[in-house]
């Protein structure tokens, strides 16, 4: 007999369960094998339980949950119909994969999500055989699943390949490159478009659900193929029939684009209607060639605040069982300093425009977008386009500011070199989330930007040490007639006093912050406070280098001549970073002085609290002091 429960979903943040809810069905489905032993009539109750469990789990750790709530039914249906992990299920981005984690043997570890030594925020191959592809950045799923489909063909395997991609991720060029390629190789694969925001979703309803079942059925597919064989013998007949079918479908469903690319498009269907989902997926499972299923879902489904405000409830913080202790006063977020500067500079210079690849809230462009809508451009998840768009604007006298995360700028690297730097165009890159970002782990850490930027000729690179320095350097980069980059971290600063104007600093000049002896610490970025504290105990000199490129060579030369040990400090990979620039300069000068480079080691630093990650890398105050004392102890 089917198990049926009637339960009330939380309607407020405070109602999210602090204690694990009763989930008798979910208790029997620790893996997809257990799920597939359930009857179809039990699956809707399972969806209720899984939704409650997700709310409870994320409440324990904090994290993304809006997208996960929206794909509860889709996740159940995919694992119910397909033989995972033998069939390859590839999730795009990964924010939507928390229900997948719960259903694939990791439920009891969800309390460790995004914690040190715990579950990763995104699918990861080393974590579970059900995680077939590691993600974090978006728009990779179709390419990866296509590769898996081709591999299955080469190996003579009947396994399936399924990509689940959101409508936001589908805006990236890479997704369309894969959509264009798959029909060329006639890949047997399925792409599921999880559409929770697209205007083309308005056709969802009983007719489109019914039509999807018909069009995905084996009967329709066999009739279509039989008709093709018959009509292909008559000149022009099959082409007329194909066009007639295409026009008929186009009147009812929005899939003409995908059909023209060579995909068999089905949908849109209601992504919260489990019977329809399961029936359609079963019909499509054994169809040959590229299959495209358009599923419409609602972010935050089942939790009213997230349904109303999917952006605000994209993620939540950990629910505290007791009132948290008051936090110590700290400065504004670096992203907030940038957002305020952008508005101020826009008032001062009408040539300024702001560009973001779908990071309006994260990069704090909300106020700018509201005050200057004609000068604000959100290009969606399209980092390459963002950079070249800025280049085109700069060609004709506009002053673009590209607000982009360090880890996402990696995706536009060719455009940064070829389209901006080679042409010496006047573009400012405001690089947010530089350094270690915490619980999202290595896919989101800005570990490499100083290394990959420093080798580009003609690019000015700045690393501010506090909030006021950030504002000064943004103005400096904006006024500089050529490409410039300012990199700054996630989170808050040391609460430095911020000058209200739009002042600048001299390009390529650092500042001595403390005079000492024997040891000089050259700081590139926000570790200045830690360096000053260590220097006080060691009686060391401290230099705020400010510029990674051009390097303040005179200041480096001066420090080398006056100290027995130079220490470079940066929250970037040691290899090729700012410290390497110091070493290269001294070597070219023929100056011999002991060097100690402190930065990120040659590993991917795993997710944890930012303070834990810094301590692990020896970049907290204790680690910096210990490394310097250890080097001094080895000195002859």
mmCIF file of C-alpha atoms in Angstrom, residues 418-553:
data_model
loop_
_atom_site.group_PDB
_atom_site.id
_atom_site.type_symbol
_atom_site.label_atom_id
_atom_site.label_comp_id
_atom_site.label_asym_id
_atom_site.label_seq_id
_atom_site.Cartn_x
_atom_site.Cartn_y
_atom_site.Cartn_z
ATOM 1 C CA UNK A 418 43.724 39.158 -27.491
ATOM 2 C CA UNK A 419 40.883 41.667 -27.472
ATOM 3 C CA UNK A 420 41.868 44.061 -24.672
ATOM 4 C CA UNK A 421 45.573 43.914 -23.837
ATOM 5 C CA UNK A 422 47.071 43.447 -27.309
ATOM 6 C CA UNK A 423 45.118 46.489 -28.464
ATOM 7 C CA UNK A 424 45.932 48.483 -25.319
ATOM 8 C CA UNK A 425 42.281 49.289 -24.738
ATOM 9 C CA UNK A 426 41.032 51.378 -21.846
ATOM 10 C CA UNK A 427 39.213 48.764 -19.739
ATOM 11 C CA UNK A 428 39.189 48.470 -15.949
ATOM 12 C CA UNK A 429 38.728 45.036 -14.419
ATOM 13 C CA UNK A 430 37.338 45.061 -10.873
ATOM 14 C CA UNK A 431 38.301 41.546 -9.795
ATOM 15 C CA UNK A 432 36.237 40.403 -6.835
ATOM 16 C CA UNK A 433 36.699 37.236 -4.732
ATOM 17 C CA UNK A 434 40.485 37.270 -5.120
ATOM 18 C CA UNK A 435 42.214 34.764 -2.871
ATOM 19 C CA UNK A 436 40.540 32.071 -0.794
ATOM 20 C CA UNK A 437 36.761 32.402 -0.651
ATOM 21 C CA UNK A 438 35.815 29.729 1.869
ATOM 22 C CA UNK A 439 33.136 27.079 1.704
ATOM 23 C CA UNK A 440 32.720 26.945 -2.081
ATOM 24 C CA UNK A 441 36.213 25.497 -2.376
ATOM 25 C CA UNK A 442 38.800 25.423 -5.152
ATOM 26 C CA UNK A 443 36.399 25.997 -8.044
ATOM 27 C CA UNK A 444 35.609 29.464 -6.706
ATOM 28 C CA UNK A 445 38.941 30.447 -5.139
ATOM 29 C CA UNK A 446 40.742 33.354 -6.790
ATOM 30 C CA UNK A 447 44.099 31.624 -6.426
ATOM 31 C CA UNK A 448 45.735 32.385 -9.742
ATOM 32 C CA UNK A 449 44.853 35.878 -10.965
ATOM 33 C CA UNK A 450 48.151 37.562 -10.092
ATOM 34 C CA UNK A 451 49.978 34.733 -11.849
ATOM 35 C CA UNK A 452 47.882 34.727 -15.003
ATOM 36 C CA UNK A 453 47.675 38.527 -15.201
ATOM 37 C CA UNK A 454 51.299 39.371 -14.453
ATOM 38 C CA UNK A 455 52.586 37.892 -17.709
ATOM 39 C CA UNK A 456 50.371 40.135 -19.878
ATOM 40 C CA UNK A 457 52.300 43.106 -21.310
ATOM 41 C CA UNK A 458 50.903 46.575 -20.661
ATOM 42 C CA UNK A 459 48.447 45.568 -17.928
ATOM 43 C CA UNK A 460 48.531 47.545 -14.672
ATOM 44 C CA UNK A 461 47.789 45.255 -11.692
ATOM 45 C CA UNK A 462 46.905 46.581 -8.244
ATOM 46 C CA UNK A 463 46.339 44.827 -4.916
ATOM 47 C CA UNK A 464 44.805 47.110 -2.252
ATOM 48 C CA UNK A 465 45.458 46.489 1.431
ATOM 49 C CA UNK A 466 42.211 47.959 2.815
ATOM 50 C CA UNK A 467 38.936 49.618 1.846
ATOM 51 C CA UNK A 468 40.361 53.079 1.266
ATOM 52 C CA UNK A 469 43.186 51.704 -0.846
ATOM 53 C CA UNK A 470 40.600 49.863 -2.931
ATOM 54 C CA UNK A 471 38.732 53.076 -3.662
ATOM 55 C CA UNK A 472 41.946 54.906 -4.535
ATOM 56 C CA UNK A 473 43.110 52.122 -6.839
ATOM 57 C CA UNK A 474 39.780 51.849 -8.627
ATOM 58 C CA UNK A 475 40.024 55.540 -9.449
ATOM 59 C CA UNK A 476 43.658 55.098 -10.469
ATOM 60 C CA UNK A 477 42.814 52.224 -12.801
ATOM 61 C CA UNK A 478 39.856 54.078 -14.261
ATOM 62 C CA UNK A 479 41.922 57.178 -15.022
ATOM 63 C CA UNK A 480 44.797 55.125 -16.474
ATOM 64 C CA UNK A 481 44.665 55.254 -20.309
ATOM 65 C CA UNK A 482 44.968 51.513 -20.884
ATOM 66 C CA UNK A 483 44.019 48.134 -19.404
ATOM 67 C CA UNK A 484 44.127 47.916 -15.604
ATOM 68 C CA UNK A 485 43.048 45.428 -12.955
ATOM 69 C CA UNK A 486 42.278 45.827 -9.262
ATOM 70 C CA UNK A 487 41.932 42.585 -7.305
ATOM 71 C CA UNK A 488 40.245 42.454 -3.917
ATOM 72 C CA UNK A 489 38.915 39.711 -1.637
ATOM 73 C CA UNK A 490 35.539 38.535 -0.503
ATOM 74 C CA UNK A 491 34.200 39.811 2.804
ATOM 75 C CA UNK A 492 34.965 42.799 4.960
ATOM 76 C CA UNK A 493 38.093 44.869 5.479
ATOM 77 C CA UNK A 494 39.816 46.244 8.576
ATOM 78 C CA UNK A 495 37.441 49.241 8.750
ATOM 79 C CA UNK A 496 39.873 51.773 7.368
ATOM 80 C CA UNK A 497 38.669 55.356 7.055
ATOM 81 C CA UNK A 498 37.503 55.873 3.466
ATOM 82 C CA UNK A 499 38.262 59.165 1.758
ATOM 83 C CA UNK A 500 35.069 60.433 0.092
ATOM 84 C CA UNK A 501 36.642 61.804 -3.090
ATOM 85 C CA UNK A 502 37.950 60.134 -6.228
ATOM 86 C CA UNK A 503 41.644 60.517 -5.532
ATOM 87 C CA UNK A 504 44.334 58.409 -7.164
ATOM 88 C CA UNK A 505 47.790 57.082 -6.323
ATOM 89 C CA UNK A 506 50.977 57.179 -8.345
ATOM 90 C CA UNK A 507 51.201 54.126 -10.555
ATOM 91 C CA UNK A 508 54.007 51.735 -9.647
ATOM 92 C CA UNK A 509 54.766 53.235 -6.201
ATOM 93 C CA UNK A 510 54.532 51.367 -2.910
ATOM 94 C CA UNK A 511 54.477 52.739 0.634
ATOM 95 C CA UNK A 512 56.688 51.893 3.605
ATOM 96 C CA UNK A 513 54.320 51.280 6.536
ATOM 97 C CA UNK A 514 56.909 50.397 9.177
ATOM 98 C CA UNK A 515 60.684 50.773 9.493
ATOM 99 C CA UNK A 516 62.567 47.937 11.153
ATOM 100 C CA UNK A 517 65.737 45.954 10.665
ATOM 101 C CA UNK A 518 66.984 42.586 9.395
ATOM 102 C CA UNK A 519 63.638 41.559 7.845
ATOM 103 C CA UNK A 520 61.436 43.397 5.319
ATOM 104 C CA UNK A 521 57.949 42.086 4.585
ATOM 105 C CA UNK A 522 56.670 43.105 1.150
ATOM 106 C CA UNK A 523 52.871 42.840 1.221
ATOM 107 C CA UNK A 524 50.746 42.528 -1.906
ATOM 108 C CA UNK A 525 47.149 42.884 -0.724
ATOM 109 C CA UNK A 526 45.077 42.527 2.404
ATOM 110 C CA UNK A 527 47.548 40.683 4.667
ATOM 111 C CA UNK A 528 48.978 44.067 5.669
ATOM 112 C CA UNK A 529 47.403 44.009 9.144
ATOM 113 C CA UNK A 530 48.839 40.567 9.890
ATOM 114 C CA UNK A 531 52.234 41.638 8.565
ATOM 115 C CA UNK A 532 52.277 44.721 10.783
ATOM 116 C CA UNK A 533 51.412 42.655 13.855
ATOM 117 C CA UNK A 534 54.193 40.174 13.106
ATOM 118 C CA UNK A 535 56.632 42.965 12.314
ATOM 119 C CA UNK A 536 55.978 44.571 15.679
ATOM 120 C CA UNK A 537 57.218 41.418 17.416
ATOM 121 C CA UNK A 538 60.144 40.877 15.044
ATOM 122 C CA UNK A 539 61.072 44.547 14.640
ATOM 123 C CA UNK A 540 60.746 44.109 10.884
ATOM 124 C CA UNK A 541 60.035 46.577 8.106
ATOM 125 C CA UNK A 542 56.699 46.389 6.285
ATOM 126 C CA UNK A 543 56.007 47.659 2.771
ATOM 127 C CA UNK A 544 52.555 47.957 1.221
ATOM 128 C CA UNK A 545 53.639 47.258 -2.349
ATOM 129 C CA UNK A 546 50.257 48.256 -3.853
ATOM 130 C CA UNK A 547 51.325 47.405 -7.415
ATOM 131 C CA UNK A 548 52.161 43.958 -8.727
ATOM 132 C CA UNK A 549 52.788 45.480 -12.142
ATOM 133 C CA UNK A 550 54.571 47.771 -12.656
ATOM 134 C CA UNK A 551 56.626 46.688 -9.672
ATOM 135 C CA UNK A 552 58.153 49.418 -7.505
ATOM 136 C CA UNK A 553 61.670 48.372 -8.397
#
